[in-house]
Tab-separated table of C-alpha atoms in Angstrom:
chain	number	residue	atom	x	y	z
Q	246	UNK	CA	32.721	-8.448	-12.947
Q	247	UNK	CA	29.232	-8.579	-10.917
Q	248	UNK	CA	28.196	-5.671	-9.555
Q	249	UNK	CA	27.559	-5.611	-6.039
Q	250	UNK	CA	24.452	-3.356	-6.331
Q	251	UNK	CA	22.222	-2.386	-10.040
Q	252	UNK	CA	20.554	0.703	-9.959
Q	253	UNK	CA	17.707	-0.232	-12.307
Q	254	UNK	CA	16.199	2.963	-14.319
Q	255	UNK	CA	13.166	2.779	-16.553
Q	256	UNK	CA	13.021	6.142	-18.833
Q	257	UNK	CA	10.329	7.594	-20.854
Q	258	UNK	CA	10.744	10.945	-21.776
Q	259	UNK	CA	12.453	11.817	-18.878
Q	260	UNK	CA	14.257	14.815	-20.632
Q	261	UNK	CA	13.426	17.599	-17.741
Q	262	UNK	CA	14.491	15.733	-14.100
Q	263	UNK	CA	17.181	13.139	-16.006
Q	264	UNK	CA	19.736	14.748	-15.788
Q	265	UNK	CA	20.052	15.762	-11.906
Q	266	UNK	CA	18.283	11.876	-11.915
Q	267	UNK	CA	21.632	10.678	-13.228
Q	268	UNK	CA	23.410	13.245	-11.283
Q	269	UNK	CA	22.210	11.487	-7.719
Q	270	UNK	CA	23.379	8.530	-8.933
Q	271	UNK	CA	26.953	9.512	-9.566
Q	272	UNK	CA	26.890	11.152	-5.885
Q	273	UNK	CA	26.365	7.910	-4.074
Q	274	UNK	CA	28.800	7.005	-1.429
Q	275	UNK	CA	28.489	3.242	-1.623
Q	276	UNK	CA	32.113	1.983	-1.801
Q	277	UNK	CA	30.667	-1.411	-3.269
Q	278	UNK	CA	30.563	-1.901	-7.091
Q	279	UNK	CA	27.679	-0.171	-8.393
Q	280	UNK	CA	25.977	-0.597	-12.267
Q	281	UNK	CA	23.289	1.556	-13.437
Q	282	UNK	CA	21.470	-0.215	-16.000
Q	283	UNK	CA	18.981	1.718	-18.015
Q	284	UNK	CA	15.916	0.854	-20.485
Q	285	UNK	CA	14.946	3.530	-22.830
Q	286	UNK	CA	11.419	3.081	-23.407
Q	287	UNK	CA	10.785	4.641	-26.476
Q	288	UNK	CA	11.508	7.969	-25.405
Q	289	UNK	CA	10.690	11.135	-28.408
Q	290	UNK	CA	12.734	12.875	-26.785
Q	291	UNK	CA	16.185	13.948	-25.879
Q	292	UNK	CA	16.167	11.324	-22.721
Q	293	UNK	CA	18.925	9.069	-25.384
Q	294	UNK	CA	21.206	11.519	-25.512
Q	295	UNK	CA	21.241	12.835	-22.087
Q	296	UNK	CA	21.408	8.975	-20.950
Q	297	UNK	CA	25.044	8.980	-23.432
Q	298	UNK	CA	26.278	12.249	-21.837
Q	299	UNK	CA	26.093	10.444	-18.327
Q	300	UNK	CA	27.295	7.142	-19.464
Q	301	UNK	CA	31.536	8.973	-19.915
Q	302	UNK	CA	30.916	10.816	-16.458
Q	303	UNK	CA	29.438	7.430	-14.696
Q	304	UNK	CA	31.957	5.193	-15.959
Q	305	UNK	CA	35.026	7.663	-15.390
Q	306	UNK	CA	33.923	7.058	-11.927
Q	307	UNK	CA	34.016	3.061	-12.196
Q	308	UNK	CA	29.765	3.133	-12.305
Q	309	UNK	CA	28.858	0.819	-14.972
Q	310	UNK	CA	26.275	1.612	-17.497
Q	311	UNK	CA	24.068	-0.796	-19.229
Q	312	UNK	CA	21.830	0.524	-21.756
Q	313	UNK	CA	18.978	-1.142	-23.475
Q	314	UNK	CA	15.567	0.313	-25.202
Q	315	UNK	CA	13.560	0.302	-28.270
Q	316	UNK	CA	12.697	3.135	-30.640
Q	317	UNK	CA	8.852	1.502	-31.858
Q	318	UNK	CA	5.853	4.400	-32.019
Q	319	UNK	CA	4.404	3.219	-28.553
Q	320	UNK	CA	6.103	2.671	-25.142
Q	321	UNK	CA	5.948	-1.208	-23.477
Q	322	UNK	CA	4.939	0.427	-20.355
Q	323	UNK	CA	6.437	0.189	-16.623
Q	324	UNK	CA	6.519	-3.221	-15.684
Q	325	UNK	CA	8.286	-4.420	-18.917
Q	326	UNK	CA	10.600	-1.629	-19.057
Q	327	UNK	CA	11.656	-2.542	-15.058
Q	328	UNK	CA	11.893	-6.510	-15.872
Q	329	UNK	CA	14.198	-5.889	-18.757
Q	330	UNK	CA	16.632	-3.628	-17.154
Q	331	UNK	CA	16.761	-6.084	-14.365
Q	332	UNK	CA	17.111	-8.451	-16.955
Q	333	UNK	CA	20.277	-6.807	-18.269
Q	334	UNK	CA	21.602	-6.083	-15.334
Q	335	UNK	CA	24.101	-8.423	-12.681
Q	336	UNK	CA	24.115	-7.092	-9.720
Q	337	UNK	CA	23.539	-8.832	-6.075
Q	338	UNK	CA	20.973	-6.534	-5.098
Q	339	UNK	CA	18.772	-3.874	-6.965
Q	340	UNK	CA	18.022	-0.299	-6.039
Q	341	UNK	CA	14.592	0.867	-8.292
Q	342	UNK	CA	15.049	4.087	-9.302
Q	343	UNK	CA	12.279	6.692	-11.045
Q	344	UNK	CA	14.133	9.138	-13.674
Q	345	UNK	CA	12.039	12.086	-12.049
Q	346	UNK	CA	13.353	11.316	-8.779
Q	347	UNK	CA	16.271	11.951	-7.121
Q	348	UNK	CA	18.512	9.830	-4.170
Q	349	UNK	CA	20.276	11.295	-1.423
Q	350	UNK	CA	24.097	10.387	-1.676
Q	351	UNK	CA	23.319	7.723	1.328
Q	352	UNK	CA	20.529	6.081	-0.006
Q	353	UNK	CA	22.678	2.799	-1.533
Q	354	UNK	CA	24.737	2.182	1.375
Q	355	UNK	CA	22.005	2.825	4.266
Q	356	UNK	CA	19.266	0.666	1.801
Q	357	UNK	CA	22.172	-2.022	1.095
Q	358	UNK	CA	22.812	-2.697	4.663
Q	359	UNK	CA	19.286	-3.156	5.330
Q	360	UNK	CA	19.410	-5.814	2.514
Q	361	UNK	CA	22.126	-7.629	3.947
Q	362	UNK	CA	19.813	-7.862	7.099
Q	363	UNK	CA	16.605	-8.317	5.717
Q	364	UNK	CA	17.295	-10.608	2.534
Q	365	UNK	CA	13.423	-11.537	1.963
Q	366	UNK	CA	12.175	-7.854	2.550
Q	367	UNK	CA	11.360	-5.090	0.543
Q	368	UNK	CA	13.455	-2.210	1.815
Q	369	UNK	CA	12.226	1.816	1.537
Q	370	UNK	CA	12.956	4.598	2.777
Q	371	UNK	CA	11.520	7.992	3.939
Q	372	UNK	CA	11.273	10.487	1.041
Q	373	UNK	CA	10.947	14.628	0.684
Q	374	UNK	CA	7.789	15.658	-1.825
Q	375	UNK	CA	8.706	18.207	-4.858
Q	376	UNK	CA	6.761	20.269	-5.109
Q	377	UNK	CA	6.843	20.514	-0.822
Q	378	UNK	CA	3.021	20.954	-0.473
Q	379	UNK	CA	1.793	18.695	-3.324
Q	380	UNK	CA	0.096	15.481	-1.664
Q	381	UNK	CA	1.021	16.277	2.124
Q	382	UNK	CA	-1.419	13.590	3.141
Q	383	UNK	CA	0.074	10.885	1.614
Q	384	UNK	CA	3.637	11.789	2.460
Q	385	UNK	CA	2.773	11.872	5.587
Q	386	UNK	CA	1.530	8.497	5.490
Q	387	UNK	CA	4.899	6.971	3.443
Q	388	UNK	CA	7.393	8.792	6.189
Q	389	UNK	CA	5.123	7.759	9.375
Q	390	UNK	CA	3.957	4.403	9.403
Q	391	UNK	CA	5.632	2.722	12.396
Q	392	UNK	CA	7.252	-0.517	11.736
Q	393	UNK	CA	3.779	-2.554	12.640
Q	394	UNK	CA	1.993	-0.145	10.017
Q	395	UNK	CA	4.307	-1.455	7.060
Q	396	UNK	CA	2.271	-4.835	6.743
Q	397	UNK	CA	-1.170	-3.995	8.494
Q	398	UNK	CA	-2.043	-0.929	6.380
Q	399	UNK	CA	-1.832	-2.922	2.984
Q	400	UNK	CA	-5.578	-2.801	2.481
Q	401	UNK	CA	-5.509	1.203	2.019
Q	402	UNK	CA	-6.025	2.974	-0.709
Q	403	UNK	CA	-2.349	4.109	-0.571
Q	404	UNK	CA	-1.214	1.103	-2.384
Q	405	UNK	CA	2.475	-0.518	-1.028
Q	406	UNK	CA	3.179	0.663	2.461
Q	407	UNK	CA	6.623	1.652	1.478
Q	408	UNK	CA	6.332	3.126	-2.073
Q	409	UNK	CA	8.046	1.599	-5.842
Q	410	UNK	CA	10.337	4.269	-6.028
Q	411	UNK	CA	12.156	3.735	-2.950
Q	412	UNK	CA	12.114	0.314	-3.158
Q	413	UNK	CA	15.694	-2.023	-2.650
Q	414	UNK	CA	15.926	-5.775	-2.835
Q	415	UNK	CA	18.105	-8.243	-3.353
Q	416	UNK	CA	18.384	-10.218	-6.861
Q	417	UNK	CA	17.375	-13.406	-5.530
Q	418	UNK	CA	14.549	-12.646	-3.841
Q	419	UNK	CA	13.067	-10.447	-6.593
Q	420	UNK	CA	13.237	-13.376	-9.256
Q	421	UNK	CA	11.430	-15.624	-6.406
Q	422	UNK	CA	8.875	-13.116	-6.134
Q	423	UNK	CA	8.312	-11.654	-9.559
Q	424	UNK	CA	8.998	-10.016	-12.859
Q	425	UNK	CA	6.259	-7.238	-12.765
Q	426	UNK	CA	3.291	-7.482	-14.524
Q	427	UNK	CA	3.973	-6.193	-18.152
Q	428	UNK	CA	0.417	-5.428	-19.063
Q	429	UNK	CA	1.139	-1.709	-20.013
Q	430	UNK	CA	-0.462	1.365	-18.726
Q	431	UNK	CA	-2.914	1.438	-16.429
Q	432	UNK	CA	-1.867	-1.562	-14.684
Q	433	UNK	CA	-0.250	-0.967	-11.123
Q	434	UNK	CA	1.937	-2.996	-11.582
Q	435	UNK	CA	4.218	-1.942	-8.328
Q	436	UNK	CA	0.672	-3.317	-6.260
Q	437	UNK	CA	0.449	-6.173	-7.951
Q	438	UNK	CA	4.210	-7.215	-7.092
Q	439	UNK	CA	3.804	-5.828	-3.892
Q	440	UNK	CA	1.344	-8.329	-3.007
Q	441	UNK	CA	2.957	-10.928	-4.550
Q	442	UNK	CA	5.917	-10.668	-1.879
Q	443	UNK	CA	3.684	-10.959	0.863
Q	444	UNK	CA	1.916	-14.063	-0.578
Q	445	UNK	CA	5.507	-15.035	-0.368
Q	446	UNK	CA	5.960	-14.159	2.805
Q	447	UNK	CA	8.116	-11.021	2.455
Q	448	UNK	CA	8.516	-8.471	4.988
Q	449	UNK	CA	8.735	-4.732	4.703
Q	450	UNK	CA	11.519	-2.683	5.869
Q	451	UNK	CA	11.821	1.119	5.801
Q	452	UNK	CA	15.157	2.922	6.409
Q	453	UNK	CA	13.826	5.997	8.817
Q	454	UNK	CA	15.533	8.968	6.952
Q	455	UNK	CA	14.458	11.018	3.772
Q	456	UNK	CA	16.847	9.268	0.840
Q	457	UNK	CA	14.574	10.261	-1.981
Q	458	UNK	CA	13.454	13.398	-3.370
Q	459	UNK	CA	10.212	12.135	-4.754
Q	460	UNK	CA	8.487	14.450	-7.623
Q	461	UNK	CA	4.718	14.858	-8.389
Q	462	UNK	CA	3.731	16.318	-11.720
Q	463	UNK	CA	0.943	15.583	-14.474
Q	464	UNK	CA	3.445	13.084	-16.559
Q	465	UNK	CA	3.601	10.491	-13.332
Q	466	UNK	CA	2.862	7.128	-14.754
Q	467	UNK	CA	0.604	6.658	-11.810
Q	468	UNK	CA	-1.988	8.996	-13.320
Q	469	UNK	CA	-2.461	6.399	-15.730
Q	470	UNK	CA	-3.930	4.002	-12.835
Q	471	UNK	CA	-7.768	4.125	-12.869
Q	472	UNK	CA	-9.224	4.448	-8.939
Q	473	UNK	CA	-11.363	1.838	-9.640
Q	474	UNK	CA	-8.494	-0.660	-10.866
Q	475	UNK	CA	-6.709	-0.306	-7.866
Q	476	UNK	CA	-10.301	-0.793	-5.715
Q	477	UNK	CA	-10.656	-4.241	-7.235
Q	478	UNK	CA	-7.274	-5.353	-6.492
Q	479	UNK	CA	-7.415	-4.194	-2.986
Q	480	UNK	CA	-10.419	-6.216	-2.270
Q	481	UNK	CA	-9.858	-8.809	-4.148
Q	482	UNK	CA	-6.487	-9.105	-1.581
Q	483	UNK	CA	-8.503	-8.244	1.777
Q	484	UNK	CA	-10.939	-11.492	1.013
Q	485	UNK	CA	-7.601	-13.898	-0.164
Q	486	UNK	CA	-5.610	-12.602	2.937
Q	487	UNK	CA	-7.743	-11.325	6.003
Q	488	UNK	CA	-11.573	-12.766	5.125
Q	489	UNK	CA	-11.357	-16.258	5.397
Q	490	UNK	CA	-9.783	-15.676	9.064
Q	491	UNK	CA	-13.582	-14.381	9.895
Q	492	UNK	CA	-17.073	-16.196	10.222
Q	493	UNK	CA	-18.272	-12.276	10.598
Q	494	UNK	CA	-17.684	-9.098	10.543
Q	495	UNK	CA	-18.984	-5.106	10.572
Q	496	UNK	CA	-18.273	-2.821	7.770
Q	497	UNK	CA	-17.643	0.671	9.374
Q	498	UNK	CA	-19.099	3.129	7.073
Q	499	UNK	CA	-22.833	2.438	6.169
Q	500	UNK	CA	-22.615	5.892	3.720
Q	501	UNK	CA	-21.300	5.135	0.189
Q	502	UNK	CA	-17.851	3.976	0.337
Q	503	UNK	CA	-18.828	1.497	2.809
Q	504	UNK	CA	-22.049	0.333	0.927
Q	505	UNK	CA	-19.222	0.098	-2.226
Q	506	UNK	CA	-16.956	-2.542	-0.109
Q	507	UNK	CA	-20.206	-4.569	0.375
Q	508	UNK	CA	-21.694	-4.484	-3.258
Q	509	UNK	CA	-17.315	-5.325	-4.308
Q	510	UNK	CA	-17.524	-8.336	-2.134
Q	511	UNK	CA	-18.403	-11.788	-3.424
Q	512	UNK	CA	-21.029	-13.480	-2.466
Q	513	UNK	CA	-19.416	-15.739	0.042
Q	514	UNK	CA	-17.592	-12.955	1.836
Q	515	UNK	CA	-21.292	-10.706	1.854
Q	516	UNK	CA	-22.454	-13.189	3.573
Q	517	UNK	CA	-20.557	-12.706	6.337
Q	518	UNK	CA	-21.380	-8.897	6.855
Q	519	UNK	CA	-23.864	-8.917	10.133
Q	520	UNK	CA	-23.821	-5.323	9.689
Q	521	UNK	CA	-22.941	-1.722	9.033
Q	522	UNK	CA	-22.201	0.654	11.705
Q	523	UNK	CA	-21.905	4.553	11.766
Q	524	UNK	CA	-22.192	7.895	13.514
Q	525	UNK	CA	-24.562	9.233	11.279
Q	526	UNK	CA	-28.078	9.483	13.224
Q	527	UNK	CA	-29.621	10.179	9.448
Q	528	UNK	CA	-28.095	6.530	7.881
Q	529	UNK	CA	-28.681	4.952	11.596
Q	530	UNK	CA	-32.386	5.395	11.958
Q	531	UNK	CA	-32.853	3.841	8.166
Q	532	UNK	CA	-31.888	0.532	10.366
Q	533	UNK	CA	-31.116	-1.467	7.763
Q	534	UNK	CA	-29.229	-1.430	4.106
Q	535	UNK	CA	-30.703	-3.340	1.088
Q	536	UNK	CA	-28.693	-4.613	-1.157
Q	537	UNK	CA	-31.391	-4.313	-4.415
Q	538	UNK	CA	-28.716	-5.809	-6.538
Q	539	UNK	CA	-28.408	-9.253	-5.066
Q	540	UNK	CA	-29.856	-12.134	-7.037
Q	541	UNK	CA	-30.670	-14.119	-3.561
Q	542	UNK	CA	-34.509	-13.839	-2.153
Q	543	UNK	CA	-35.024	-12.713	0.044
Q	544	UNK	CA	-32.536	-9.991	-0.835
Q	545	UNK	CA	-29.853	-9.054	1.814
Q	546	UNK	CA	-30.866	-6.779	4.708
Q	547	UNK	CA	-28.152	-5.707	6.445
Q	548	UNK	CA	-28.764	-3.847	10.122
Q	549	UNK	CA	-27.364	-0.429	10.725
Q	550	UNK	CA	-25.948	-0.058	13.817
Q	551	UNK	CA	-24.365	2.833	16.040
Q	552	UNK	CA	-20.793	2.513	16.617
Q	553	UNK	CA	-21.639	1.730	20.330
Q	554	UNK	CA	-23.744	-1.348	19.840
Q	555	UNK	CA	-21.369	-2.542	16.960
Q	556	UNK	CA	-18.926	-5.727	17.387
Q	557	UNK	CA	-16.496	-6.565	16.078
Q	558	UNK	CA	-14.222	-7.695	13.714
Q	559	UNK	CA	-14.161	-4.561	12.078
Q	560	UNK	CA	-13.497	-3.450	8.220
Q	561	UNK	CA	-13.101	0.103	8.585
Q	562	UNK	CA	-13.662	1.909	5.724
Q	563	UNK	CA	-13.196	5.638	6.195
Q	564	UNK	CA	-12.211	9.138	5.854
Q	565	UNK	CA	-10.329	9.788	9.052
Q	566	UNK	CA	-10.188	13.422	8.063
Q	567	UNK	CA	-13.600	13.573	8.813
Q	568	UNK	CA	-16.329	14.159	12.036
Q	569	UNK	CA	-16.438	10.665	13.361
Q	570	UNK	CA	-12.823	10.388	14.162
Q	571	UNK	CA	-13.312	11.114	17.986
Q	572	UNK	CA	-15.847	8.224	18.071
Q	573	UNK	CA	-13.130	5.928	16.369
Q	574	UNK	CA	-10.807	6.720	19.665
Q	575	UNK	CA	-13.827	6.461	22.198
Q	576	UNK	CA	-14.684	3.167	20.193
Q	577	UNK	CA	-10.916	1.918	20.881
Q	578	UNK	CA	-11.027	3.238	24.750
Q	579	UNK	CA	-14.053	1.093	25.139
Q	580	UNK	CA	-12.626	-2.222	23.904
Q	581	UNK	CA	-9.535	-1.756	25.176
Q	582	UNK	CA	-10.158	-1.137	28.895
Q	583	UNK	CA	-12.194	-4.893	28.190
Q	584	UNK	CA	-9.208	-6.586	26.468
Q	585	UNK	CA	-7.706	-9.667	27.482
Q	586	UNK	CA	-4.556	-11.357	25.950
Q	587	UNK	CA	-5.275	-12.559	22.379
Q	588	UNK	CA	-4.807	-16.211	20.973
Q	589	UNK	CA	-3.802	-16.070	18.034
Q	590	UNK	CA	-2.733	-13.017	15.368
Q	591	UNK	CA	-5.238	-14.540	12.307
Q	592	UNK	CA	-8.043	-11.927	13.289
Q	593	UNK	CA	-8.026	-7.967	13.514
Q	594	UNK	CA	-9.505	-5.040	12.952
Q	595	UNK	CA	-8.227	-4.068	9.542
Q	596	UNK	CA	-8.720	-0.492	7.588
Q	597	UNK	CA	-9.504	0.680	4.274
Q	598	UNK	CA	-9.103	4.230	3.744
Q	599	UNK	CA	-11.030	5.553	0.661
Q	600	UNK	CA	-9.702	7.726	-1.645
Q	601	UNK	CA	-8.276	11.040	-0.210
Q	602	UNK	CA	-8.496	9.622	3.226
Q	603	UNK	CA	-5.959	10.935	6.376
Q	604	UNK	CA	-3.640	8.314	7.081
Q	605	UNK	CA	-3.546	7.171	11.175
Q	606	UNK	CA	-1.333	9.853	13.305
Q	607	UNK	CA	2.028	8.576	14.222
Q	608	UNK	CA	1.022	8.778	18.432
Q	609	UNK	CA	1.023	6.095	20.740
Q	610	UNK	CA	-2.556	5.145	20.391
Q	611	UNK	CA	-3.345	1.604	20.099
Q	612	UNK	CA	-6.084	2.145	17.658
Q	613	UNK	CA	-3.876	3.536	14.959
Q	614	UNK	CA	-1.619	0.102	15.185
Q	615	UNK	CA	-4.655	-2.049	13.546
Q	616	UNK	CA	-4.213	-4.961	15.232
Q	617	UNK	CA	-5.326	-4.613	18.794
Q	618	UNK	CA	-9.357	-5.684	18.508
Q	619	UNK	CA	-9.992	-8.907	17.700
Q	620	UNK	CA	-13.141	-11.320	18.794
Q	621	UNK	CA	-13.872	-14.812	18.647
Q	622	UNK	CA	-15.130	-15.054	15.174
Q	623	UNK	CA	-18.007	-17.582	15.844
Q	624	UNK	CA	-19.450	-15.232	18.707
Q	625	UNK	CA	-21.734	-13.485	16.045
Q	626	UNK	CA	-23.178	-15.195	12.671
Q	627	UNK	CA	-24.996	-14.554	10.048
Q	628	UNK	CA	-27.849	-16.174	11.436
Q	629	UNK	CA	-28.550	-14.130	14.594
Q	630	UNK	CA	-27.500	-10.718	12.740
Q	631	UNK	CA	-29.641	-8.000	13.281
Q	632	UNK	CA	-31.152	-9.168	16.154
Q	633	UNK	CA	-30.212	-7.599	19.165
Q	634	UNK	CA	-31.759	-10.238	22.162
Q	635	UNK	CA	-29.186	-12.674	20.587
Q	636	UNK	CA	-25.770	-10.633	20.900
Q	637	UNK	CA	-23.805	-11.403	23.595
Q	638	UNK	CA	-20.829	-9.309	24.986
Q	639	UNK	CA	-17.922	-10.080	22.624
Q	640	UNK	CA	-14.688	-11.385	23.631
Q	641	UNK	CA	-11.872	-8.700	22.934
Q	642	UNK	CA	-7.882	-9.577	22.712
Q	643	UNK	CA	-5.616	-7.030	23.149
Q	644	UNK	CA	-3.115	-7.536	20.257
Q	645	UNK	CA	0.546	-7.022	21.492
């Protein structure tokens, strides 16, 4: 019989956190059929045998257990052991699973009924960090984005507003959308689907209470994920999904993660920088940033400007943990006591936190939303960059 719901449950050498892993899952209070359906990548250790012990104790309780896995030397990675236990699987909808996390006895039945709702979203949930203090930042960030947040702060360098773990879709829309990328390790291969869906047009959902107890220890298979992979993805998605909206825009950040974003950029899309902008007096009064690399000539001189005399759109690219953050709100005070009602939703300011970056406070600011400052992107060009008798007040739209 098909299973309403498949818990699908990658493991490699999972033996110390599988077995309250498998524990959570036999504590669920769905009153649907449920299937767990497990791929044993290559494990060396006793992860096979624990898997066994659980399979009498899950099925005693009418949970269905699939298992499938290989023994070779090296693990298939991630992505290929997710696609073949949903490949193995049957059920309507699928609730990912990590075998070093553990789900709240609610977290089927709150995350199905979202499903039901929402049947070409992504549903998450909140989720409590173990150890309690280990990357507070970026909890916050998973537990706090408001409902807006969930598709505007895709650009960060958080990676999927509502994280793989957590994730709960249903069948249908995951085989529109996917498989995951099977490349191995080192491939993020949660991003990569993640942006797939909203190519697709997919929408985000998070259930608003902690469902997941989500662990963080040296073995994570994110550690595999070089910084630098991830950069190039994320750009690579900001000029397919936000650039072409814009005929110009300002980098925030003239220091080096901003002067990174510009030097990522193609050629087309670095054309359309008119300028940095900062708070740094030091990087200001250099007026200008060359980029010696280019193979144009002239090579690209690109003004630096203070945060008062910059336009936008903006790319903000950021530590908001850092001095600068108070002219960020002044900035937003200024443009919005100018706004007017907006036209259309295709431009924004958009954000790209660097590495180690605080995440936007959940408050009622408008600046935090990313999508309230947008300008006619034809006011300022390329061609009149740089010089300041050309600029003209630009038009700001308050984004609702």
């Amino acid at each position: 019989m098909q299973a309403h719901v498949s818990i699908i449950l990658p493991v490699h050498n999972a033996e110390p956190w599988l077995d309250e892993c498998l524990r959570s899952v036999l504590q669920q209070d769905f009153e649907g059929t449920m299937e767990l359906s497990v791929f044993n990548d290559a494990s060396k250790d006793k992860s096979g045998a624990i898997i066994e012990k659980w399979r009498v104790k899950l099925e005693d309780s009418a949970v269905h257990v699939i298992i499938g896995g290989h023994d070779s030397p090296s693990p298939r990675g991630v992505g290929y052991s997710k696609n073949q236990a949903v490949a193995q699987s049957s059920g309507s909808y699928l609730c990912f699973l990590d075998s070093d996390d553990v789900m709240m006895p609610q977290r089927v039945r709150l995350q199905h009924e979202a499903a039901v709702q929402h049947p070409s979203s992504i549903i998450g949930c909140r989720v409590r960090r173990d150890p309690p203090n280990s990357t507070e930042r970026y909890t916050r960030w998973i537990n706090q984005l408001t409902p807006e947040q969930l598709l505007t702060q895709v650009f960060t360098s958080n990676g999927p507003t509502v994280i793989m773990p957590t994730w709960f879709c249903s069948r249908a829309w995951f085989s529109h959308v996917g498989p995951f990328d099977e490349g191995g390790q080192g491939v993020p291969e949660d991003l990569l689907f993640f942006y797939q869906h909203l190519r697709k047009g997919g929408s985000v959902i998070r259930v608003d209470q902690s469902l997941l107890l989500y662990r963080y220890h040296p073995q994570a298979a994110t550690h595999a994920v070089l910084e630098t992979t991830i950069w190039t993805h994320r750009v690579r998605f900001l000029e397919e999904r936000a650039l072409p909206h814009w005929a110009a825009f300002t980098i925030w950040n003239a220091g080096k993660q901003g002067r990174r974003l510009y030097r990522s950029l193609t050629a087309t899309s670095q054309r359309k920088v008119v300028a940095f902008c900062d708070v740094d007096e030091n990087k200001i009064r250099k007026g200008f940033y060359c980029h010696e690399d280019s193979q144009e000539r002239p090579k690209p001189r690109i003004p630096i400007l203070h945060f008062r005399a910059a336009r936008p759109p903006f790319v903000i690219c950021v530590k908001l943990c850092i001095p600068g953050q108070q002219e960020l709100r002044e900035l937003q005070a200024r443009q919005w006591c100018a706004s007017v009602p907006h036209p259309a939703d295709a431009t924004r300011v958009l954000c790209v936190l660097t590495p180690g970056a605080e995440p936007f406070p959940p408050c009622g600011h408008m600046w935090p939303r990313l999508g309230l400052v947008t300008q006619d992107p034809h006011h300022v060009t390329p061609a009149n960059r740089g010089d300041s008798s050309r600029r003209r007040r630009p038009l700001l739209h308050r984004l609702e």
